[in-house]
CSV table of C-alpha atoms in Angstrom, one decimal:
chain,number,residue,atom,x,y,z
U,1329,UNK,CA,35.2,-54.7,-30.2
U,1330,UNK,CA,38.2,-56.2,-27.9
U,1331,UNK,CA,38.3,-52.0,-27.4
U,1332,UNK,CA,34.8,-51.7,-26.0
U,1333,UNK,CA,36.8,-54.5,-22.7
U,1334,UNK,CA,39.7,-52.2,-22.2
U,1335,UNK,CA,40.4,-49.7,-20.2
U,1336,UNK,CA,38.7,-47.1,-20.1
U,1337,UNK,CA,35.9,-48.4,-22.1
U,1338,UNK,CA,35.4,-50.6,-20.2
U,1339,UNK,CA,34.7,-48.6,-16.9
U,1340,UNK,CA,32.9,-45.9,-19.0
U,1341,UNK,CA,30.5,-48.5,-20.3
U,1342,UNK,CA,30.1,-50.7,-16.7
U,1343,UNK,CA,29.1,-46.8,-15.1
U,1344,UNK,CA,26.9,-46.3,-18.6
U,1345,UNK,CA,25.2,-49.6,-17.3
U,1346,UNK,CA,24.4,-48.9,-13.9
U,1347,UNK,CA,23.8,-45.4,-14.6
U,1348,UNK,CA,20.7,-46.8,-16.6
U,1349,UNK,CA,19.9,-49.0,-14.6
U,1350,UNK,CA,19.8,-46.8,-11.7
U,1351,UNK,CA,17.7,-44.1,-13.1
U,1352,UNK,CA,15.3,-47.1,-14.4
U,1353,UNK,CA,14.7,-48.0,-11.0
U,1354,UNK,CA,14.6,-44.3,-9.3
U,1355,UNK,CA,11.5,-44.2,-12.3
U,1356,UNK,CA,10.1,-47.2,-11.0
U,1357,UNK,CA,10.3,-46.4,-7.5
U,1358,UNK,CA,9.8,-42.7,-7.8
U,1359,UNK,CA,6.1,-43.4,-10.4
U,1360,UNK,CA,5.3,-45.7,-7.4
U,1361,UNK,CA,5.5,-44.1,-4.2
U,1362,UNK,CA,2.4,-42.4,-3.1
U,1363,UNK,CA,3.4,-38.9,-1.6
U,1364,UNK,CA,1.9,-36.7,1.6
U,1365,UNK,CA,0.7,-33.1,0.8
U,1366,UNK,CA,3.4,-30.7,0.9
U,1367,UNK,CA,6.5,-33.2,-0.4
U,1368,UNK,CA,7.3,-33.4,-4.1
U,1369,UNK,CA,5.6,-36.4,-6.3
U,1370,UNK,CA,7.7,-39.0,-7.4
U,1371,UNK,CA,8.1,-37.8,-11.1
U,1372,UNK,CA,9.5,-34.5,-9.9
U,1373,UNK,CA,12.1,-35.9,-7.6
U,1374,UNK,CA,13.6,-38.2,-10.5
U,1375,UNK,CA,13.2,-35.1,-12.9
U,1376,UNK,CA,15.5,-33.0,-10.4
U,1377,UNK,CA,17.6,-35.9,-10.3
U,1378,UNK,CA,18.0,-36.7,-13.9
U,1379,UNK,CA,18.3,-32.9,-14.8
U,1380,UNK,CA,21.1,-32.5,-12.1
U,1381,UNK,CA,23.0,-35.5,-13.6
U,1382,UNK,CA,22.2,-34.3,-17.3
U,1383,UNK,CA,23.4,-30.6,-16.5
U,1384,UNK,CA,26.3,-31.8,-14.7
U,1385,UNK,CA,27.2,-34.2,-17.8
U,1386,UNK,CA,26.4,-31.3,-20.4
U,1387,UNK,CA,28.9,-29.3,-18.1
U,1388,UNK,CA,31.7,-31.6,-18.3
U,1389,UNK,CA,31.5,-32.3,-21.6
U,1390,UNK,CA,31.4,-28.8,-22.9
U,1391,UNK,CA,34.1,-27.8,-20.4
U,1392,UNK,CA,36.5,-30.3,-22.0
U,1393,UNK,CA,36.1,-28.7,-25.2
U,1394,UNK,CA,35.8,-25.2,-24.4
U,1395,UNK,CA,38.9,-25.2,-21.6
U,1396,UNK,CA,37.2,-23.6,-18.7
U,1397,UNK,CA,36.5,-25.6,-15.5
U,1398,UNK,CA,32.7,-27.2,-14.7
U,1399,UNK,CA,33.0,-24.9,-11.6
U,1400,UNK,CA,33.2,-22.0,-12.7
U,1401,UNK,CA,29.6,-22.8,-14.8
U,1402,UNK,CA,28.0,-24.2,-12.5
U,1403,UNK,CA,28.5,-22.6,-9.3
U,1404,UNK,CA,28.0,-19.0,-10.9
U,1405,UNK,CA,24.5,-20.1,-12.9
U,1406,UNK,CA,23.3,-21.8,-9.9
U,1407,UNK,CA,23.5,-19.1,-7.3
U,1408,UNK,CA,21.9,-16.4,-10.6
U,1409,UNK,CA,19.1,-18.4,-11.2
U,1410,UNK,CA,18.0,-21.0,-8.5
U,1411,UNK,CA,16.4,-20.2,-5.0
U,1412,UNK,CA,18.7,-22.7,-3.3
U,1413,UNK,CA,21.0,-21.6,-0.2
U,1414,UNK,CA,24.6,-20.5,-1.5
U,1415,UNK,CA,26.0,-22.5,0.8
U,1416,UNK,CA,24.7,-25.6,-0.3
U,1417,UNK,CA,25.5,-24.8,-4.2
U,1418,UNK,CA,29.3,-23.5,-2.8
U,1419,UNK,CA,29.9,-26.7,-1.7
U,1420,UNK,CA,28.4,-28.4,-4.4
U,1421,UNK,CA,30.2,-26.4,-6.3
U,1422,UNK,CA,33.1,-27.6,-4.9
U,1423,UNK,CA,32.4,-30.9,-5.5
U,1424,UNK,CA,31.9,-30.2,-9.1
U,1425,UNK,CA,35.3,-28.8,-10.0
U,1426,UNK,CA,36.9,-31.2,-7.2
U,1427,UNK,CA,36.1,-34.3,-9.4
U,1428,UNK,CA,36.0,-33.0,-13.2
U,1429,UNK,CA,39.7,-32.9,-11.9
U,1430,UNK,CA,39.7,-36.2,-9.9
U,1431,UNK,CA,38.6,-37.9,-12.8
U,1432,UNK,CA,41.1,-36.3,-15.0
U,1433,UNK,CA,44.3,-36.9,-13.0
U,1434,UNK,CA,44.2,-41.2,-14.0
U,1435,UNK,CA,45.2,-40.4,-17.7
U,1436,UNK,CA,47.1,-37.0,-16.7
U,1437,UNK,CA,49.5,-39.3,-14.4
U,1438,UNK,CA,49.6,-42.1,-16.8
U,1439,UNK,CA,50.6,-40.2,-19.9
U,1440,UNK,CA,53.4,-38.4,-18.3
U,1441,UNK,CA,52.1,-34.8,-19.5
U,1442,UNK,CA,50.9,-33.6,-15.4
U,1443,UNK,CA,53.9,-33.5,-12.8
U,1444,UNK,CA,53.0,-34.9,-9.5
U,1445,UNK,CA,56.1,-33.1,-7.7
U,1446,UNK,CA,55.0,-29.4,-8.9
U,1447,UNK,CA,51.1,-30.9,-8.0
U,1448,UNK,CA,51.8,-31.8,-4.6
U,1449,UNK,CA,54.5,-28.7,-4.1
U,1450,UNK,CA,51.8,-26.6,-5.2
U,1451,UNK,CA,48.9,-28.5,-3.5
U,1452,UNK,CA,50.6,-28.1,0.3
U,1453,UNK,CA,50.3,-24.5,-0.5
U,1454,UNK,CA,46.7,-24.7,-2.1
U,1455,UNK,CA,45.5,-26.9,0.8
U,1456,UNK,CA,45.7,-24.4,3.4
U,1457,UNK,CA,44.5,-21.6,1.4
U,1458,UNK,CA,40.9,-23.7,0.4
U,1459,UNK,CA,40.8,-24.8,3.9
U,1460,UNK,CA,40.4,-21.8,5.5
U,1461,UNK,CA,38.0,-20.4,2.2
U,1462,UNK,CA,35.9,-23.0,3.0
U,1463,UNK,CA,35.9,-21.9,6.8
U,1464,UNK,CA,35.4,-17.8,5.9
U,1465,UNK,CA,32.7,-19.0,3.4
U,1466,UNK,CA,30.7,-20.9,6.6
U,1467,UNK,CA,32.0,-18.0,9.3
U,1468,UNK,CA,30.3,-15.4,6.9
U,1469,UNK,CA,27.0,-17.7,5.9
U,1470,UNK,CA,26.5,-18.2,9.6
U,1471,UNK,CA,26.9,-14.6,10.5
U,1472,UNK,CA,26.0,-12.0,8.1
U,1473,UNK,CA,22.7,-14.0,6.7
U,1474,UNK,CA,20.6,-12.0,3.8
U,1475,UNK,CA,23.7,-9.3,3.5
U,1476,UNK,CA,25.8,-11.8,3.2
U,1477,UNK,CA,24.0,-13.8,0.8
U,1478,UNK,CA,23.7,-10.7,-1.6
U,1479,UNK,CA,27.8,-9.8,-0.8
U,1480,UNK,CA,28.8,-13.2,-2.4
U,1481,UNK,CA,26.8,-13.0,-5.2
U,1482,UNK,CA,27.6,-9.5,-6.1
U,1483,UNK,CA,31.2,-10.7,-5.4
U,1484,UNK,CA,31.5,-13.5,-7.3
U,1485,UNK,CA,29.4,-11.2,-10.1
U,1486,UNK,CA,32.4,-8.9,-10.4
U,1487,UNK,CA,34.7,-12.5,-10.5
U,1488,UNK,CA,32.8,-14.3,-13.2
U,1489,UNK,CA,33.1,-10.6,-15.3
U,1490,UNK,CA,36.6,-10.3,-15.1
U,1491,UNK,CA,36.9,-14.0,-15.7
U,1492,UNK,CA,34.7,-13.7,-18.8
U,1493,UNK,CA,37.0,-10.8,-20.2
U,1494,UNK,CA,40.2,-12.5,-19.2
U,1495,UNK,CA,39.1,-15.7,-21.3
U,1496,UNK,CA,37.8,-13.5,-23.8
U,1497,UNK,CA,41.1,-12.0,-24.8
U,1498,UNK,CA,43.2,-15.1,-23.6
U,1499,UNK,CA,45.1,-13.7,-21.0
U,1500,UNK,CA,49.3,-13.4,-21.1
U,1501,UNK,CA,49.9,-17.7,-21.3
U,1502,UNK,CA,53.0,-18.7,-22.8
U,1503,UNK,CA,53.1,-22.0,-24.8
U,1504,UNK,CA,56.8,-22.3,-24.1
U,1505,UNK,CA,58.1,-19.9,-21.6
U,1506,UNK,CA,62.2,-19.5,-21.6
U,1507,UNK,CA,63.7,-19.6,-18.3
U,1508,UNK,CA,66.7,-17.7,-18.2
U,1509,UNK,CA,68.2,-18.2,-14.4
U,1510,UNK,CA,67.1,-21.6,-12.6
U,1511,UNK,CA,67.3,-20.1,-8.5
U,1512,UNK,CA,68.7,-22.3,-5.8
U,1513,UNK,CA,65.3,-23.3,-4.3
U,1514,UNK,CA,64.0,-24.1,-7.3
U,1515,UNK,CA,67.1,-26.2,-8.4
U,1516,UNK,CA,66.6,-27.9,-5.1
U,1517,UNK,CA,63.0,-28.9,-5.2
U,1518,UNK,CA,64.3,-31.2,-8.5
U,1519,UNK,CA,60.8,-29.9,-10.0
U,1520,UNK,CA,61.5,-30.6,-13.6
U,1521,UNK,CA,60.5,-34.1,-15.0
U,1522,UNK,CA,60.7,-34.4,-19.0
U,1523,UNK,CA,58.2,-35.3,-20.9
U,1524,UNK,CA,57.3,-36.5,-24.5
U,1525,UNK,CA,55.7,-34.0,-26.8
U,1526,UNK,CA,53.2,-35.4,-29.0
U,1527,UNK,CA,52.4,-32.5,-31.3
U,1528,UNK,CA,56.1,-31.9,-32.0
U,1529,UNK,CA,56.7,-35.5,-31.5
U,1530,UNK,CA,60.3,-35.2,-29.3
U,1531,UNK,CA,61.1,-34.8,-25.2
U,1532,UNK,CA,60.8,-31.9,-23.8
U,1533,UNK,CA,62.8,-31.1,-20.6
U,1534,UNK,CA,61.8,-27.8,-19.1
U,1535,UNK,CA,63.8,-25.4,-16.6
U,1536,UNK,CA,62.0,-23.9,-13.8
U,1537,UNK,CA,62.3,-20.8,-11.7
U,1538,UNK,CA,60.4,-18.9,-8.9
U,1539,UNK,CA,58.9,-21.9,-7.0
U,1540,UNK,CA,58.8,-19.3,-3.2
U,1541,UNK,CA,56.5,-16.9,-5.4
U,1542,UNK,CA,54.2,-19.6,-6.4
U,1543,UNK,CA,53.2,-19.9,-3.4
U,1544,UNK,CA,51.9,-17.1,-2.6
U,1545,UNK,CA,50.1,-17.3,-5.7
U,1546,UNK,CA,48.6,-20.5,-5.2
U,1547,UNK,CA,47.4,-19.9,-1.5
U,1548,UNK,CA,45.3,-17.0,-2.7
U,1549,UNK,CA,43.6,-18.9,-5.5
U,1550,UNK,CA,43.1,-21.6,-3.1
U,1551,UNK,CA,41.3,-19.2,-0.6
U,1552,UNK,CA,39.4,-17.8,-3.5
U,1553,UNK,CA,38.3,-21.5,-4.8
U,1554,UNK,CA,37.6,-22.7,-1.3
U,1555,UNK,CA,35.4,-19.4,-0.3
U,1556,UNK,CA,33.0,-19.4,-3.8
U,1557,UNK,CA,33.5,-23.1,-4.7
U,1558,UNK,CA,34.9,-22.6,-7.7
U,1559,UNK,CA,37.6,-24.6,-9.6
U,1560,UNK,CA,40.5,-22.5,-9.8
U,1561,UNK,CA,42.2,-23.9,-13.0
U,1562,UNK,CA,41.5,-20.6,-14.8
U,1563,UNK,CA,44.2,-19.0,-12.5
U,1564,UNK,CA,46.0,-22.2,-11.1
U,1565,UNK,CA,47.6,-22.4,-14.9
U,1566,UNK,CA,48.7,-18.9,-15.4
U,1567,UNK,CA,50.4,-18.8,-12.0
U,1568,UNK,CA,52.9,-22.0,-12.8
U,1569,UNK,CA,53.3,-20.6,-16.5
U,1570,UNK,CA,53.6,-17.1,-15.9
U,1571,UNK,CA,55.6,-17.3,-12.4
U,1572,UNK,CA,57.2,-20.9,-12.6
U,1573,UNK,CA,58.1,-21.3,-16.4
U,1574,UNK,CA,56.0,-24.1,-16.7
U,1575,UNK,CA,55.1,-24.9,-19.8
U,1576,UNK,CA,51.2,-24.3,-20.5
U,1577,UNK,CA,50.0,-28.2,-21.3
U,1578,UNK,CA,51.8,-29.6,-18.4
U,1579,UNK,CA,50.3,-26.3,-16.2
U,1580,UNK,CA,46.9,-26.9,-17.6
U,1581,UNK,CA,47.3,-30.9,-16.8
U,1582,UNK,CA,49.1,-30.0,-13.3
U,1583,UNK,CA,46.1,-27.4,-12.4
U,1584,UNK,CA,43.3,-30.5,-12.9
U,1585,UNK,CA,45.7,-32.8,-10.3
U,1586,UNK,CA,45.6,-30.0,-7.9
U,1587,UNK,CA,42.0,-29.1,-7.9
U,1588,UNK,CA,41.4,-32.7,-7.4
U,1589,UNK,CA,44.4,-33.1,-4.3
U,1590,UNK,CA,43.9,-29.7,-3.1
U,1591,UNK,CA,39.8,-29.7,-2.9
U,1592,UNK,CA,39.9,-32.6,-0.6
U,1593,UNK,CA,41.5,-30.2,1.8
U,1594,UNK,CA,38.5,-27.1,1.2
U,1595,UNK,CA,35.5,-29.7,0.9
U,1596,UNK,CA,35.5,-31.1,4.4
U,1597,UNK,CA,34.3,-28.1,6.0
U,1598,UNK,CA,31.6,-27.8,4.1
U,1599,UNK,CA,30.9,-32.3,4.9
U,1600,UNK,CA,30.9,-31.5,8.6
U,1601,UNK,CA,28.4,-28.8,9.1
U,1602,UNK,CA,26.4,-30.1,6.3
U,1603,UNK,CA,26.3,-28.2,3.1
U,1604,UNK,CA,26.5,-31.0,1.0
U,1605,UNK,CA,23.3,-32.7,1.3
U,1606,UNK,CA,24.2,-36.6,0.0
U,1607,UNK,CA,21.1,-36.8,-2.4
U,1608,UNK,CA,21.4,-33.3,-3.9
U,1609,UNK,CA,25.0,-33.4,-4.8
U,1610,UNK,CA,25.2,-37.3,-5.8
U,1611,UNK,CA,24.0,-36.9,-9.5
U,1612,UNK,CA,26.5,-33.8,-9.7
U,1613,UNK,CA,29.3,-35.7,-9.2
U,1614,UNK,CA,28.1,-38.5,-11.4
U,1615,UNK,CA,27.4,-36.4,-14.2
U,1616,UNK,CA,31.0,-34.7,-14.0
U,1617,UNK,CA,32.6,-37.9,-13.7
U,1618,UNK,CA,31.0,-39.5,-16.8
U,1619,UNK,CA,31.0,-36.3,-18.5
U,1620,UNK,CA,34.5,-36.1,-17.9
U,1621,UNK,CA,35.8,-39.8,-19.3
U,1622,UNK,CA,33.7,-39.4,-22.1
U,1623,UNK,CA,34.2,-35.9,-23.2
U,1624,UNK,CA,37.9,-36.4,-23.2
U,1625,UNK,CA,37.3,-39.8,-25.1
U,1626,UNK,CA,35.0,-38.7,-27.7
U,1627,UNK,CA,34.8,-34.9,-27.4
U,1628,UNK,CA,38.2,-33.7,-27.7
U,1629,UNK,CA,38.8,-34.8,-31.3
U,1630,UNK,CA,36.1,-33.0,-32.4
U,1631,UNK,CA,37.2,-29.2,-33.5
U,1632,UNK,CA,34.7,-27.6,-31.7
U,1633,UNK,CA,36.8,-24.0,-30.9
U,1634,UNK,CA,33.0,-22.2,-30.8
U,1635,UNK,CA,32.2,-23.8,-27.4
U,1636,UNK,CA,34.2,-21.1,-25.9
U,1637,UNK,CA,32.4,-18.5,-27.1
U,1638,UNK,CA,29.0,-20.0,-25.9
U,1639,UNK,CA,30.5,-20.5,-22.5
U,1640,UNK,CA,31.6,-17.1,-21.8
U,1641,UNK,CA,28.1,-15.5,-23.4
U,1642,UNK,CA,26.4,-17.9,-20.7
U,1643,UNK,CA,28.9,-16.4,-17.9
U,1644,UNK,CA,28.2,-13.1,-19.0
U,1645,UNK,CA,24.1,-14.1,-18.4
U,1646,UNK,CA,25.3,-15.4,-15.6
U,1647,UNK,CA,26.9,-12.4,-14.2
U,1648,UNK,CA,24.4,-10.3,-14.8
U,1649,UNK,CA,22.1,-12.8,-12.9
U,1650,UNK,CA,24.3,-12.7,-10.0
U,1651,UNK,CA,24.7,-8.8,-10.1
U,1652,UNK,CA,21.0,-8.5,-10.5
U,1653,UNK,CA,20.2,-10.8,-7.6
U,1654,UNK,CA,22.9,-9.4,-5.1
U,1655,UNK,CA,21.7,-5.8,-5.8
U,1656,UNK,CA,18.1,-7.2,-4.9
U,1657,UNK,CA,19.1,-9.1,-1.6
U,1658,UNK,CA,20.8,-6.3,-0.2
U,1659,UNK,CA,17.6,-4.2,-1.1
U,1660,UNK,CA,19.6,-1.8,-3.9
U,1661,UNK,CA,16.9,-2.5,-6.6
U,1662,UNK,CA,13.9,-4.4,-7.0
U,1663,UNK,CA,13.2,-7.5,-8.7
U,1664,UNK,CA,14.1,-8.0,-12.1
U,1665,UNK,CA,11.3,-8.2,-14.7
U,1666,UNK,CA,11.3,-11.2,-17.5
U,1667,UNK,CA,11.8,-8.6,-20.2
U,1668,UNK,CA,14.7,-7.3,-18.8
U,1669,UNK,CA,15.9,-11.0,-18.5
U,1670,UNK,CA,15.1,-11.7,-21.7
U,1671,UNK,CA,16.4,-8.5,-23.3
U,1672,UNK,CA,19.5,-9.2,-21.8
U,1673,UNK,CA,19.6,-12.9,-23.1
U,1674,UNK,CA,19.1,-11.1,-26.8
U,1675,UNK,CA,22.1,-9.2,-26.6
U,1676,UNK,CA,24.6,-11.8,-25.3
U,1677,UNK,CA,23.2,-14.3,-27.5
U,1678,UNK,CA,23.2,-12.0,-30.8
U,1679,UNK,CA,27.4,-11.0,-29.3
U,1680,UNK,CA,27.8,-14.8,-29.2
U,1681,UNK,CA,26.3,-15.7,-32.4
U,1682,UNK,CA,28.1,-13.2,-34.0
U,1683,UNK,CA,31.2,-13.9,-32.5
U,1684,UNK,CA,30.7,-17.8,-33.4
U,1685,UNK,CA,30.1,-17.0,-36.9
U,1686,UNK,CA,33.5,-14.7,-37.5
U,1687,UNK,CA,35.1,-17.5,-35.7
U,1688,UNK,CA,33.9,-20.3,-38.4
U,1689,UNK,CA,34.8,-17.8,-41.0
U,1690,UNK,CA,38.3,-17.2,-39.9
U,1691,UNK,CA,38.7,-21.0,-39.2
U,1692,UNK,CA,37.4,-21.7,-43.1
P,80,UNK,CA,63.9,-27.6,-24.8
P,81,UNK,CA,65.8,-30.4,-25.4
P,82,UNK,CA,64.8,-33.5,-27.5
P,83,UNK,CA,66.2,-37.1,-25.7
P,84,UNK,CA,64.8,-40.2,-25.5
P,85,UNK,CA,61.3,-40.9,-24.8
P,86,UNK,CA,61.3,-40.1,-20.8
P,87,UNK,CA,60.1,-43.0,-18.4
P,88,UNK,CA,57.2,-42.0,-16.4
P,89,UNK,CA,58.0,-42.1,-12.6
P,90,UNK,CA,56.1,-45.2,-11.3
P,91,UNK,CA,55.0,-43.0,-7.9
P,92,UNK,CA,52.8,-40.8,-10.7
P,93,UNK,CA,51.2,-44.1,-12.0
P,94,UNK,CA,50.6,-45.6,-8.2
P,95,UNK,CA,48.9,-42.2,-7.7
P,96,UNK,CA,47.3,-41.8,-10.7
P,97,UNK,CA,45.8,-45.2,-10.9
P,98,UNK,CA,44.6,-45.1,-6.9
P,99,UNK,CA,42.8,-41.4,-7.7
P,100,UNK,CA,41.4,-42.9,-10.8
P,101,UNK,CA,39.3,-46.0,-9.5
P,102,UNK,CA,38.5,-44.9,-6.3
P,103,UNK,CA,36.9,-41.7,-8.0
P,104,UNK,CA,35.0,-44.3,-10.0
P,105,UNK,CA,33.7,-46.7,-6.9
P,106,UNK,CA,32.8,-43.4,-5.3
P,107,UNK,CA,30.8,-42.1,-8.6
P,108,UNK,CA,29.2,-45.7,-8.6
P,109,UNK,CA,28.0,-45.7,-5.0
P,110,UNK,CA,26.6,-42.3,-5.4
P,111,UNK,CA,24.9,-44.1,-8.4
P,112,UNK,CA,23.3,-46.6,-6.2
P,113,UNK,CA,22.7,-44.3,-3.2
P,114,UNK,CA,20.2,-42.6,-4.5
P,115,UNK,CA,17.9,-45.9,-5.8
P,116,UNK,CA,18.2,-47.0,-2.2
P,117,UNK,CA,16.7,-43.6,-1.1
P,118,UNK,CA,14.0,-43.2,-3.0
P,119,UNK,CA,13.3,-47.1,-2.8
P,120,UNK,CA,12.8,-46.8,0.7
P,121,UNK,CA,12.3,-43.3,2.1
P,122,UNK,CA,12.2,-44.0,5.3
P,123,UNK,CA,15.4,-46.0,5.2
P,124,UNK,CA,16.9,-42.3,5.3
P,125,UNK,CA,18.4,-39.8,7.6
P,126,UNK,CA,16.8,-36.9,5.0
P,127,UNK,CA,13.3,-38.5,3.6
P,128,UNK,CA,14.5,-37.5,-0.1
P,129,UNK,CA,10.5,-36.7,-0.9
P,130,UNK,CA,10.9,-33.7,1.6
P,131,UNK,CA,14.2,-32.5,1.0
P,132,UNK,CA,14.2,-31.4,-2.7
P,133,UNK,CA,11.2,-29.2,-1.6
P,134,UNK,CA,12.8,-27.8,1.6
P,135,UNK,CA,16.2,-26.9,-1.0
P,136,UNK,CA,14.2,-25.1,-3.1
P,137,UNK,CA,12.9,-23.1,0.0
P,138,UNK,CA,15.8,-21.3,0.1
P,139,UNK,CA,16.7,-22.8,3.2
P,140,UNK,CA,20.1,-23.1,4.8
P,141,UNK,CA,21.6,-26.2,5.2
P,142,UNK,CA,21.2,-26.4,9.1
P,143,UNK,CA,17.3,-25.4,8.0
P,144,UNK,CA,16.9,-28.1,6.1
P,145,UNK,CA,18.9,-31.1,7.9
P,146,UNK,CA,16.6,-29.7,11.1
P,147,UNK,CA,13.3,-29.6,9.3
P,148,UNK,CA,13.7,-33.1,7.3
P,149,UNK,CA,15.9,-35.0,9.3
P,150,UNK,CA,15.5,-33.8,13.2
P,151,UNK,CA,19.0,-32.5,13.3
P,152,UNK,CA,22.5,-33.1,11.5
P,153,UNK,CA,23.9,-36.1,12.4
P,154,UNK,CA,27.5,-34.9,11.6
P,155,UNK,CA,29.3,-35.3,8.5
P,156,UNK,CA,30.3,-38.6,9.2
P,157,UNK,CA,26.8,-39.9,9.9
P,158,UNK,CA,27.3,-42.8,7.0
P,159,UNK,CA,29.4,-44.7,9.7
P,160,UNK,CA,26.4,-45.3,11.5
P,161,UNK,CA,23.6,-45.4,8.5
P,162,UNK,CA,25.8,-47.2,5.7
P,163,UNK,CA,22.6,-48.9,4.9
P,164,UNK,CA,20.5,-46.1,4.9
P,165,UNK,CA,20.2,-44.4,1.6
P,166,UNK,CA,21.6,-41.3,1.9
P,167,UNK,CA,24.1,-42.4,4.5
P,168,UNK,CA,25.3,-44.9,2.0
P,169,UNK,CA,25.6,-41.7,-1.0
P,170,UNK,CA,27.6,-39.9,1.6
P,171,UNK,CA,29.7,-42.9,2.2
P,172,UNK,CA,30.2,-42.5,-1.1
P,173,UNK,CA,31.1,-39.1,-1.3
P,174,UNK,CA,33.0,-39.1,1.9
P,175,UNK,CA,35.3,-41.9,-0.4
P,176,UNK,CA,35.6,-39.4,-2.9
P,177,UNK,CA,36.1,-36.5,-1.2
P,178,UNK,CA,39.4,-38.2,0.2
P,179,UNK,CA,40.7,-39.6,-2.3
P,180,UNK,CA,44.0,-37.8,-2.3
P,181,UNK,CA,44.6,-39.0,1.1
P,182,UNK,CA,44.8,-42.6,0.3
P,183,UNK,CA,47.0,-41.6,-2.8
P,184,UNK,CA,49.3,-39.4,-1.2
P,185,UNK,CA,50.0,-42.4,1.7
P,186,UNK,CA,51.1,-44.5,-1.4
P,187,UNK,CA,52.7,-41.7,-3.3
P,188,UNK,CA,55.1,-41.1,0.1
P,189,UNK,CA,55.9,-45.1,0.5
P,190,UNK,CA,56.5,-44.5,-3.4
P,191,UNK,CA,59.3,-41.6,-2.5
P,192,UNK,CA,60.9,-43.3,0.5
P,193,UNK,CA,62.3,-46.3,-2.0
P,194,UNK,CA,63.3,-43.6,-4.7
P,195,UNK,CA,65.0,-41.9,-1.4
P,196,UNK,CA,63.4,-38.8,-2.8
P,197,UNK,CA,62.6,-37.1,0.7
P,198,UNK,CA,61.6,-33.9,0.3
P,199,UNK,CA,58.7,-35.3,-1.5
P,200,UNK,CA,58.2,-37.8,1.7
P,201,UNK,CA,58.1,-34.5,3.5
P,202,UNK,CA,55.3,-32.9,1.2
P,203,UNK,CA,53.6,-36.1,0.5
P,204,UNK,CA,52.3,-36.4,3.8
P,205,UNK,CA,52.0,-32.7,4.8
P,206,UNK,CA,49.3,-32.6,2.1
P,207,UNK,CA,47.4,-36.1,3.2
P,208,UNK,CA,47.8,-34.6,6.6
P,209,UNK,CA,46.2,-32.1,5.9
P,210,UNK,CA,43.5,-34.1,3.9
P,211,UNK,CA,43.2,-36.1,7.4
P,212,UNK,CA,42.6,-33.0,9.8
P,213,UNK,CA,40.0,-31.5,7.4
P,214,UNK,CA,38.4,-34.8,7.2
P,215,UNK,CA,38.4,-35.2,11.0
P,216,UNK,CA,37.2,-31.5,11.5
P,217,UNK,CA,39.3,-30.4,14.7
P,218,UNK,CA,40.7,-27.0,13.6
P,219,UNK,CA,36.9,-25.7,12.3
P,220,UNK,CA,36.5,-22.2,13.7
P,221,UNK,CA,32.7,-22.6,13.2
């Protein structure tokens, strides 16, 4: 019982309480309001606000188990299957990615797994890229119109397909990289910081290398993240792990801290030009924070590796939606019939089910 | 890899993590309450929420959304003048959350000064400067 009144459950409970009261109040106010013709009914407003929160909450929860960032799921799905303007979606996507990073920052810092020095060092480069990427997105949206919208969807479709394949095959990651030579610049930065590794019951001190090279990689990652409104943990983790020799778990923890820190730079161009619409973005933010907190508290203990396959299937389906919508906007193809959407969904769903069955058998 | 005594977590990390964590939670609470004020008092908003979603789902771009629903875009920091508005208060929550790294990095820089780790004082201030620059919109290219 006393656990409920201690951090982090205390703040989780307070937030849940405020959330429930808020949605009850929203229901009461929207239910009693007479709306003008041509505007949305109160019930529909409540439905959207709750739907956005619920989707964001679900994305945050499954992202924790699946090890795939919320932004990578949110932005492609919304771009593929909703008529909402791409800049508004990408701006909100950056909020989703950023707040999932921000809420994980506290526990990672307190636990000692994340390394603030590496995070600040990388953010110095990531921020420049994210800021330039966000500015680029605004320029493209203002000057290329419908063609720009189509091209953005096509480019994101290709990126998402590559990512889904990358997640499927695992990518080149090394749990404990072996660093043979530490260069003078990396040594001067004093980036290493020992931490207690609970799974090995020992303290890990890790030498690092090639810090100068990681700067270039991280600027590129920031550019991509700022432009497309994606979280970029999928690129930040291997950049630290493969180039610098950061242990995998530390790199993953740093990536959350870095996204929270770096996207504070990338998100402002969107906020200042009005692409972040407060009432539209707020439920997504709330869902990420609560879902991230609860996901870490509850679901991280659940053995649910199969969720990864669901998420990869979700990414492939979003990818199909993005490519078909992008080609449609460019006038290359006509509207995709519903039966084709259904067929692609069925094929992906069958492949996902098959993979889950195979995975469950191999686990047991 | 080597086994040693359990290392002490640098205080600067604890400070940074705590500031980010609590401000994020505060921003989240504000973003829960803001939409309630918005729908309770529809005229007490820059953007009327009952008109807003219709226009967003018509696929209109951000400028058009602000123009059609609110007259014109009042600027990203409009919450400074309209803090009592539903969307002004929500925007304040968003802005607070989106600036959290600035406050936490300033505190981290101070902690690094007391630890005499000057390279990270400079790097922390550099990233904080980038956040501040981005917030002020001085170098917008559009």
